[in-house]
Coordinates of N, CA, C and O in Angstrom, one line a residue:
X30 N 39.4 -91.2 -30.9 CA 38.8 -90.0 -31.3 C 38.5 -89.1 -30.0 O 38.6 -87.9 -30.1
X31 N 38.1 -89.7 -28.9 CA 37.8 -88.9 -27.7 C 39.1 -88.3 -27.2 O 39.0 -87.1 -26.7
X32 N 40.2 -89.0 -27.3 CA 41.5 -88.4 -26.8 C 41.8 -87.2 -27.6 O 42.3 -86.1 -27.1
X33 N 41.6 -87.2 -28.9 CA 41.9 -86.1 -29.8 C 41.0 -84.9 -29.5 O 41.5 -83.8 -29.4
X34 N 39.7 -85.1 -29.3 CA 38.8 -84.1 -28.9 C 39.2 -83.4 -27.6 O 39.1 -82.2 -27.4
X35 N 39.6 -84.3 -26.6 CA 40.0 -83.7 -25.3 C 41.2 -82.9 -25.5 O 41.4 -81.8 -24.8
X36 N 42.2 -83.3 -26.3 CA 43.4 -82.5 -26.5 C 43.0 -81.2 -27.2 O 43.5 -80.1 -26.8
X37 N 42.2 -81.2 -28.2 CA 41.7 -80.0 -28.8 C 41.0 -79.0 -27.8 O 41.3 -77.8 -27.8
X38 N 40.2 -79.6 -27.0 CA 39.5 -78.8 -25.9 C 40.5 -78.2 -25.0 O 40.4 -77.0 -24.6
X39 N 41.5 -78.9 -24.5 CA 42.5 -78.4 -23.6 C 43.3 -77.3 -24.3 O 43.5 -76.2 -23.7
X40 N 43.6 -77.5 -25.5 CA 44.4 -76.4 -26.3 C 43.5 -75.2 -26.4 O 44.0 -74.0 -26.2
X41 N 42.2 -75.3 -26.7 CA 41.3 -74.2 -26.8 C 41.2 -73.5 -25.5 O 41.2 -72.2 -25.5
X42 N 41.0 -74.2 -24.4 CA 40.9 -73.6 -23.1 C 42.1 -72.8 -22.7 O 42.1 -71.7 -22.3
X43 N 43.3 -73.4 -23.0 CA 44.6 -72.7 -22.7 C 44.7 -71.4 -23.5 O 45.2 -70.4 -23.0
X44 N 44.3 -71.5 -24.8 CA 44.4 -70.3 -25.7 C 43.4 -69.2 -25.2 O 43.8 -68.1 -25.1
X45 N 42.2 -69.6 -24.8 CA 41.3 -68.6 -24.2 C 41.8 -68.0 -22.9 O 41.8 -66.8 -22.7
X46 N 42.4 -68.8 -22.0 CA 43.0 -68.3 -20.8 C 44.1 -67.4 -21.1 O 44.3 -66.4 -20.4
X47 N 45.0 -67.8 -22.0 CA 46.1 -66.9 -22.4 C 45.6 -65.6 -22.8 O 46.2 -64.5 -22.5
X48 N 44.6 -65.5 -23.7 CA 44.0 -64.3 -24.1 C 43.4 -63.4 -23.0 O 43.6 -62.2 -23.0
X49 N 42.8 -64.1 -22.1 CA 42.2 -63.4 -21.0 C 43.3 -62.7 -20.1 O 43.2 -61.6 -19.7
X50 N 44.3 -63.5 -19.8 CA 45.4 -63.0 -19.0 C 46.1 -61.9 -19.7 O 46.3 -60.8 -19.1
X51 N 46.4 -62.0 -21.0 CA 47.1 -61.0 -21.7 C 46.2 -59.7 -21.8 O 46.7 -58.6 -21.5
X52 N 45.0 -59.9 -22.2 CA 44.1 -58.7 -22.3 C 44.0 -58.0 -21.0 O 44.0 -56.7 -20.9
X53 N 43.8 -58.7 -19.9 CA 43.7 -58.1 -18.5 C 44.9 -57.4 -18.2 O 44.9 -56.2 -17.7
X54 N 46.1 -58.0 -18.4 CA 47.4 -57.3 -18.1 C 47.5 -56.0 -18.9 O 47.9 -55.0 -18.4
X55 N 47.2 -56.1 -20.2 CA 47.3 -54.9 -21.1 C 46.4 -53.8 -20.6 O 46.8 -52.6 -20.5
X56 N 45.2 -54.1 -20.2 CA 44.3 -53.0 -19.7 C 44.8 -52.5 -18.4 O 44.8 -51.2 -18.3
X57 N 45.1 -53.3 -17.5 CA 45.6 -52.8 -16.2 C 46.9 -52.0 -16.4 O 47.0 -50.9 -15.8
X58 N 47.8 -52.4 -17.2 CA 49.1 -51.7 -17.4 C 49.0 -50.4 -18.1 O 49.6 -49.4 -17.8
X59 N 48.1 -50.3 -19.2 CA 48.1 -49.2 -20.1 C 47.0 -48.2 -19.9 O 47.1 -47.1 -20.3
X60 N 45.9 -48.6 -19.2 CA 44.8 -47.7 -19.1 C 45.1 -46.4 -18.3 O 44.7 -45.3 -18.6
X61 N 46.0 -46.5 -17.3 CA 46.4 -45.3 -16.5 C 47.2 -44.3 -17.4 O 47.1 -43.1 -17.2
X62 N 48.0 -44.8 -18.3 CA 48.8 -44.0 -19.2 C 47.9 -43.2 -20.2 O 48.3 -42.1 -20.5
X63 N 46.8 -43.7 -20.6 CA 46.0 -43.0 -21.6 C 44.8 -42.2 -21.1 O 44.1 -41.6 -21.8
X64 N 44.7 -42.1 -19.7 CA 43.7 -41.3 -19.1 C 43.8 -39.8 -19.6 O 44.9 -39.3 -19.6
X65 N 42.7 -39.3 -20.0 CA 42.6 -37.9 -20.4 C 43.1 -37.6 -21.8 O 43.3 -36.5 -22.2
X66 N 43.4 -38.7 -22.6 CA 43.9 -38.5 -24.0 C 42.7 -38.9 -24.9 O 41.8 -39.5 -24.6
X67 N 42.9 -38.4 -26.2 CA 42.0 -38.7 -27.2 C 42.4 -39.9 -28.0 O 43.6 -40.1 -28.2
X68 N 41.5 -40.6 -28.6 CA 41.8 -41.7 -29.5 C 42.5 -41.2 -30.7 O 42.1 -40.2 -31.3
X69 N 43.6 -41.9 -31.1 CA 44.3 -41.6 -32.3 C 43.4 -42.0 -33.5 O 42.6 -42.9 -33.4
X70 N 43.7 -41.4 -34.7 CA 42.9 -41.8 -35.9 C 43.2 -43.3 -36.3 O 42.3 -43.9 -36.9
X71 N 44.3 -43.8 -35.9 CA 44.6 -45.2 -36.2 C 44.3 -46.1 -35.0 O 44.7 -47.3 -35.0
X72 N 43.4 -45.7 -34.1 CA 43.0 -46.5 -33.0 C 42.2 -47.7 -33.5 O 41.4 -47.6 -34.4
X73 N 42.4 -48.8 -32.8 CA 41.5 -50.0 -33.0 C 41.4 -50.7 -31.7 O 42.1 -50.5 -30.8
X74 N 40.3 -51.5 -31.6 CA 40.1 -52.2 -30.4 C 41.3 -53.2 -30.1 O 41.6 -53.5 -29.0
X75 N 41.9 -53.6 -31.2 CA 43.0 -54.6 -31.0 C 44.3 -53.9 -30.6 O 45.1 -54.5 -29.9
X76 N 44.5 -52.7 -31.1 CA 45.7 -51.9 -30.7 C 45.3 -50.5 -30.5 O 45.4 -49.6 -31.4
X77 N 44.9 -50.2 -29.3 CA 44.5 -48.8 -28.9 C 45.7 -47.9 -29.0 O 46.8 -48.2 -28.6
X78 N 45.4 -46.7 -29.5 CA 46.4 -45.6 -29.6 C 45.8 -44.3 -29.2 O 44.6 -44.0 -29.6
X79 N 46.5 -43.5 -28.4 CA 45.9 -42.3 -27.9 C 46.9 -41.2 -28.1 O 48.1 -41.4 -28.1
X80 N 46.4 -39.9 -28.2 CA 47.2 -38.7 -28.4 C 46.7 -37.6 -27.5 O 45.5 -37.6 -27.1
X81 N 47.6 -36.7 -27.2 CA 47.3 -35.5 -26.5 C 48.4 -34.5 -26.8 O 49.5 -34.8 -26.9
X82 N 48.0 -33.2 -26.9 CA 48.9 -32.1 -27.0 C 48.6 -31.1 -25.9 O 47.4 -30.8 -25.7
X83 N 49.6 -30.8 -25.1 CA 49.4 -29.8 -24.0 C 49.4 -28.4 -24.5 O 49.6 -28.1 -25.7
X84 N 49.1 -27.4 -23.6 CA 49.0 -26.0 -24.0 C 50.3 -25.4 -24.4 O 50.4 -24.3 -24.9
X85 N 51.5 -26.1 -24.2 CA 52.8 -25.6 -24.6 C 53.2 -26.2 -25.9 O 54.2 -25.9 -26.5
X86 N 52.4 -27.1 -26.5 CA 52.7 -27.8 -27.8 C 53.4 -29.1 -27.7 O 53.7 -29.7 -28.7
X87 N 53.6 -29.6 -26.5 CA 54.2 -31.0 -26.4 C 53.2 -32.0 -26.8 O 52.0 -31.9 -26.4
X88 N 53.6 -33.0 -27.5 CA 52.7 -34.1 -28.0 C 53.0 -35.3 -27.2 O 54.2 -35.7 -27.0
X89 N 52.0 -36.0 -26.7 CA 52.1 -37.2 -25.9 C 51.3 -38.3 -26.7 O 50.2 -38.0 -27.3
X90 N 51.8 -39.5 -26.6 CA 51.1 -40.6 -27.3 C 51.3 -41.9 -26.4 O 52.3 -42.0 -25.7
X91 N 50.3 -42.7 -26.5 CA 50.3 -44.0 -25.9 C 49.9 -45.1 -26.9 O 48.9 -44.9 -27.6
X92 N 50.7 -46.1 -27.1 CA 50.4 -47.2 -28.0 C 50.4 -48.5 -27.2 O 51.4 -48.8 -26.6
X93 N 49.2 -49.1 -27.1 CA 49.1 -50.4 -26.4 C 49.8 -51.5 -27.1 O 50.1 -51.3 -28.3
X94 N 50.2 -52.5 -26.5 CA 50.9 -53.6 -27.2 C 50.0 -54.3 -28.2 O 48.8 -54.3 -28.1
X95 N 50.7 -54.7 -29.3 CA 50.0 -55.5 -30.3 C 49.5 -56.8 -29.7 O 49.9 -57.2 -28.6
X96 N 48.6 -57.5 -30.5 CA 48.0 -58.7 -30.0 C 49.0 -59.7 -29.5 O 50.0 -60.0 -30.2
X97 N 48.8 -60.2 -28.3 CA 49.7 -61.1 -27.6 C 51.1 -60.7 -27.4 O 52.0 -61.5 -27.2
X98 N 51.4 -59.4 -27.6 CA 52.7 -58.8 -27.3 C 52.7 -58.1 -26.0 O 51.6 -57.8 -25.5
X99 N 53.8 -57.9 -25.4 CA 53.9 -57.2 -24.1 C 54.7 -55.9 -24.3 O 55.1 -55.3 -23.3
X100 N 54.9 -55.5 -25.5 CA 55.6 -54.2 -25.8 C 54.7 -53.2 -26.4 O 54.4 -53.3 -27.6
X101 N 54.4 -52.2 -25.7 CA 53.7 -51.0 -26.2 C 54.7 -49.8 -25.9 O 55.8 -50.0 -25.5
X102 N 54.2 -48.6 -26.1 CA 55.1 -47.5 -25.7 C 54.4 -46.2 -25.4 O 53.2 -46.0 -25.8
X103 N 55.1 -45.3 -24.7 CA 54.6 -44.0 -24.5 C 55.6 -43.1 -25.2 O 56.8 -43.5 -25.3
X104 N 55.2 -42.0 -25.7 CA 56.1 -41.1 -26.4 C 55.7 -39.6 -26.1 O 54.6 -39.3 -25.9
X105 N 56.7 -38.8 -26.0 CA 56.5 -37.3 -25.9 C 57.5 -36.7 -26.8 O 58.7 -37.1 -26.9
X106 N 57.0 -35.7 -27.5 CA 57.8 -34.9 -28.5 C 57.8 -33.4 -28.2 O 56.7 -32.9 -27.7
X107 N 58.9 -32.8 -28.4 CA 59.0 -31.3 -28.3 C 58.1 -30.7 -29.2 O 57.8 -31.2 -30.3
X108 N 57.6 -29.4 -28.9 CA 56.8 -28.7 -29.9 C 57.6 -28.4 -31.1 O 58.8 -28.2 -31.1
X109 N 56.9 -28.5 -32.3 CA 57.6 -28.1 -33.5 C 57.1 -26.9 -34.1 O 55.9 -26.6 -34.0
X110 N 57.9 -26.1 -34.8 CA 57.5 -24.8 -35.3 C 56.6 -25.0 -36.5 O 55.7 -24.2 -36.7
X111 N 56.9 -25.9 -37.4 CA 56.1 -26.2 -38.5 C 56.1 -27.6 -38.9 O 56.8 -28.4 -38.3
X112 N 55.4 -28.0 -39.9 CA 55.3 -29.5 -40.2 C 56.5 -30.0 -40.9 O 56.7 -31.2 -41.0
X113 N 57.4 -29.2 -41.4 CA 58.7 -29.7 -42.0 C 59.8 -29.9 -41.0 O 60.8 -30.5 -41.3
X114 N 59.6 -29.5 -39.8 CA 60.6 -29.5 -38.7 C 60.3 -30.8 -37.9 O 59.2 -31.0 -37.4
X115 N 61.4 -31.6 -37.7 CA 61.3 -32.7 -36.8 C 61.7 -32.3 -35.4 O 62.6 -31.5 -35.3
X116 N 61.1 -32.9 -34.4 CA 61.4 -32.5 -33.1 C 61.9 -33.7 -32.2 O 61.6 -34.8 -32.5
X117 N 62.7 -33.4 -31.3 CA 63.3 -34.4 -30.4 C 62.1 -35.1 -29.6 O 61.2 -34.5 -29.3
X118 N 62.3 -36.4 -29.5 CA 61.3 -37.2 -28.8 C 61.9 -38.2 -27.8 O 63.0 -38.7 -28.1
X119 N 61.1 -38.5 -26.8 CA 61.5 -39.5 -25.8 C 60.5 -40.6 -26.0 O 59.2 -40.4 -26.0
X120 N 61.0 -41.9 -26.2 CA 60.1 -43.0 -26.3 C 60.3 -43.8 -25.0 O 61.5 -44.0 -24.5
X121 N 59.2 -44.3 -24.4 CA 59.3 -45.0 -23.1 C 58.6 -46.4 -23.3 O 57.4 -46.4 -23.7
X122 N 59.3 -47.5 -23.0 CA 58.7 -48.8 -23.1 C 58.5 -49.3 -21.7 O 59.5 -49.7 -21.0
X123 N 57.2 -49.4 -21.2 CA 57.0 -50.0 -19.9 C 57.4 -51.5 -20.0 O 57.1 -52.2 -21.0
X124 N 58.1 -52.0 -19.0 CA 58.5 -53.4 -19.0 C 57.4 -54.2 -18.5 O 56.4 -53.7 -18.0
X125 N 57.5 -55.5 -18.6 CA 56.5 -56.5 -18.3 C 55.9 -56.3 -16.9 O 54.7 -56.2 -16.8
X126 N 56.7 -56.2 -15.9 CA 56.2 -56.1 -14.6 C 56.4 -54.7 -14.0 O 55.4 -54.0 -13.6
X127 N 57.6 -54.2 -13.9 CA 57.9 -52.9 -13.3 C 59.1 -52.3 -14.0 O 60.0 -53.0 -14.3
X128 N 59.0 -51.0 -14.1 CA 60.1 -50.3 -14.7 C 59.9 -49.9 -16.1 O 58.9 -50.2 -16.7
X129 N 60.9 -49.3 -16.7 CA 60.8 -48.7 -18.1 C 62.2 -48.8 -18.8 O 63.2 -48.9 -18.1
X130 N 62.1 -48.9 -20.1 CA 63.3 -48.7 -20.9 C 63.0 -47.5 -21.7 O 61.9 -47.1 -22.0
X131 N 64.2 -46.8 -22.1 CA 64.0 -45.5 -22.7 C 64.8 -45.4 -24.0 O 65.9 -46.0 -24.2
X132 N 64.3 -44.6 -24.9 CA 65.0 -44.3 -26.2 C 64.7 -42.9 -26.6 O 63.7 -42.3 -26.2
X133 N 65.6 -42.3 -27.4 CA 65.4 -41.0 -27.9 C 65.5 -41.0 -29.4 O 66.2 -41.8 -30.0
X134 N 64.7 -40.0 -30.0 CA 64.9 -39.7 -31.4 C 65.3 -38.2 -31.4 O 64.5 -37.4 -31.0
X135 N 66.5 -38.0 -31.9 CA 67.1 -36.6 -31.8 C 67.4 -36.2 -33.2 O 67.8 -37.0 -34.1
X136 N 67.3 -34.9 -33.4 CA 67.7 -34.3 -34.7 C 68.7 -33.2 -34.6 O 68.6 -32.4 -33.6
X137 N 69.6 -33.1 -35.5 CA 70.6 -32.0 -35.5 C 70.1 -30.9 -36.4 O 69.0 -31.0 -37.0
X138 N 70.9 -29.9 -36.6 CA 70.5 -28.7 -37.4 C 70.2 -29.1 -38.9 O 69.5 -28.4 -39.6
X139 N 70.9 -30.2 -39.4 CA 70.7 -30.6 -40.8 C 69.5 -31.6 -40.9 O 69.4 -32.3 -41.9
X140 N 68.8 -31.8 -39.8 CA 67.7 -32.8 -39.7 C 68.2 -34.3 -39.8 O 67.5 -35.1 -40.3
X141 N 69.5 -34.5 -39.5 CA 69.9 -35.9 -39.3 C 69.3 -36.5 -38.1 O 69.2 -35.8 -37.1
X142 N 68.8 -37.7 -38.2 CA 68.1 -38.4 -37.2 C 69.0 -39.3 -36.4 O 69.8 -40.1 -37.0
X143 N 68.9 -39.3 -35.1 CA 69.7 -40.2 -34.2 C 68.7 -41.0 -33.3 O 67.9 -40.3 -32.7
X144 N 68.7 -42.3 -33.4 CA 67.9 -43.1 -32.5 C 68.9 -43.7 -31.5 O 69.7 -44.5 -31.8
X145 N 68.6 -43.4 -30.2 CA 69.6 -43.7 -29.2 C 68.9 -44.3 -28.0 O 67.9 -43.7 -27.5
X146 N 69.3 -45.5 -27.5 CA 68.8 -46.0 -26.2 C 69.6 -45.4 -25.1 O 70.8 -45.2 -25.1
X147 N 68.8 -45.1 -24.0 CA 69.4 -44.5 -22.8 C 68.9 -45.2 -21.6 O 67.9 -45.9 -21.7
X148 N 69.6 -44.9 -20.5 CA 69.1 -45.5 -19.2 C 68.3 -44.5 -18.5 O 68.0 -43.4 -19.0
X149 N 67.8 -44.9 -17.3 CA 66.9 -44.0 -16.5 C 67.6 -42.7 -16.1 O 66.9 -41.8 -15.7
X150 N 68.9 -42.7 -16.1 CA 69.7 -41.5 -15.7 C 70.0 -40.6 -16.9 O 70.9 -39.7 -16.8
X151 N 69.4 -40.9 -18.0 CA 69.6 -40.1 -19.3 C 71.0 -40.3 -19.9 O 71.4 -39.4 -20.7
X152 N 71.6 -41.4 -19.6 CA 73.0 -41.7 -20.2 C 72.8 -42.6 -21.3 O 72.0 -43.6 -21.2
X153 N 73.6 -42.4 -22.4 CA 73.5 -43.4 -23.5 C 74.0 -44.8 -23.2 O 74.9 -44.9 -22.4
X154 N 73.3 -45.8 -23.7 CA 73.8 -47.1 -23.4 C 75.1 -47.4 -24.2 O 75.8 -48.3 -23.8
X155 N 75.3 -46.7 -25.3 CA 76.5 -46.8 -26.1 C 77.3 -45.5 -26.0 O 76.8 -44.5 -26.3
X156 N 78.6 -45.6 -25.6 CA 79.4 -44.4 -25.4 C 79.6 -43.6 -26.7 O 79.8 -42.4 -26.6
X157 N 79.4 -44.2 -27.8 CA 79.6 -43.4 -29.1 C 78.5 -42.3 -29.2 O 78.6 -41.4 -30.1
X158 N 77.4 -42.4 -28.5 CA 76.3 -41.5 -28.6 C 76.4 -40.3 -27.5 O 75.5 -39.5 -27.5
X159 N 77.5 -40.3 -26.8 CA 77.6 -39.3 -25.7 C 77.6 -37.9 -26.2 O 76.9 -37.0 -25.6
X160 N 78.2 -37.6 -27.3 CA 78.3 -36.2 -27.9 C 76.9 -35.7 -28.3 O 76.5 -34.6 -27.9
X161 N 76.2 -36.5 -29.0 CA 74.8 -36.1 -29.4 C 73.9 -35.9 -28.2 O 73.1 -35.0 -28.2
X162 N 74.1 -36.8 -27.2 CA 73.3 -36.7 -26.0 C 73.6 -35.4 -25.3 O 72.7 -34.6 -24.8
X163 N 74.9 -35.0 -25.2 CA 75.3 -33.8 -24.5 C 74.8 -32.5 -25.3 O 74.4 -31.6 -24.7
X164 N 74.7 -32.6 -26.6 CA 74.2 -31.5 -27.4 C 72.7 -31.3 -27.1 O 72.2 -30.2 -27.3
X165 N 72.0 -32.3 -26.8 CA 70.5 -32.3 -26.6 C 70.1 -32.4 -25.1 O 68.9 -32.6 -24.8
X166 N 71.1 -32.3 -24.2 CA 70.8 -32.5 -22.8 C 69.7 -31.7 -22.2 O 68.8 -32.2 -21.5
X167 N 69.5 -30.4 -22.6 CA 68.4 -29.6 -22.1 C 67.1 -30.1 -22.6 O 66.2 -30.2 -21.8
X168 N 67.0 -30.5 -23.9 CA 65.7 -31.0 -24.4 C 65.4 -32.4 -23.7 O 64.2 -32.6 -23.4
X169 N 66.4 -33.2 -23.5 CA 66.2 -34.5 -22.9 C 65.6 -34.3 -21.5 O 64.7 -35.0 -21.0
X170 N 66.2 -33.4 -20.7 CA 65.8 -33.1 -19.4 C 64.3 -32.6 -19.4 O 63.5 -33.1 -18.6
X171 N 64.0 -31.8 -20.3 CA 62.6 -31.3 -20.4 C 61.7 -32.4 -20.7 O 60.6 -32.5 -20.1
X172 N 62.0 -33.3 -21.7 CA 61.2 -34.4 -22.1 C 60.9 -35.3 -20.9 O 59.8 -35.8 -20.6
X173 N 62.0 -35.6 -20.1 CA 61.8 -36.5 -19.0 C 60.9 -35.9 -17.9 O 60.0 -36.5 -17.3
X174 N 61.1 -34.6 -17.7 CA 60.3 -33.9 -16.7 C 58.8 -33.9 -17.1 O 57.9 -34.1 -16.3
X175 N 58.5 -33.6 -18.4 CA 57.2 -33.6 -18.9 C 56.5 -35.0 -18.8 O 55.4 -35.1 -18.4
X176 N 57.3 -36.0 -19.2 CA 56.8 -37.4 -19.1 C 56.5 -37.8 -17.7 O 55.4 -38.4 -17.4
X177 N 57.3 -37.4 -16.7 CA 57.0 -37.7 -15.3 C 55.8 -36.9 -14.8 O 55.1 -37.4 -14.0
X178 N 55.6 -35.7 -15.3 CA 54.4 -35.0 -14.9 C 53.1 -35.7 -15.4 O 52.1 -35.7 -14.7
X179 N 53.1 -36.2 -16.6 CA 51.9 -36.8 -17.2 C 51.7 -38.2 -16.7 O 50.6 -38.6 -16.4
X180 N 52.8 -39.0 -16.7 CA 52.7 -40.4 -16.4 C 53.3 -40.9 -15.1 O 53.2 -42.1 -14.7
X181 N 53.9 -40.0 -14.3 CA 54.4 -40.4 -13.0 C 55.2 -41.6 -13.0 O 54.9 -42.6 -12.4
X182 N 56.3 -41.6 -13.8 CA 57.2 -42.7 -14.1 C 58.1 -43.1 -12.9 O 58.7 -44.2 -13.0
X183 N 58.2 -42.3 -11.9 CA 59.2 -42.6 -10.8 C 58.7 -43.7 -9.9 O 57.6 -44.1 -9.8

């Protein structure tokens, strides 16, 4: 019985340590991204979410990783004219230690949606997406510049 209780105690201590390490990493990694932003309406202590809109109408958001996950995201969207209009967006996933992964959500004139992974040089990871990337090159450049202004991603 003592061996069983010791095993349970060790597992409990490891679980607590894992939570402390994860929570500390999450706070250190994501607090700088959310500075100066407002809490999102879906904010929770378990999954903090923040929003900000600049004076040009660009929307910024930060979503902390879910419980015991290491994947959160930053996002920036182009200003939209009205609520029926979808706007191009850049999604940024901070990696575990250093660096970022990038994705785009792009819309054409018919509101067809394209979700495309790109590299840090704004090139599509799959060559089949080059045409849509070229059509949105100006917006992509603006989104990257705005993201770098707010989050200093370089």
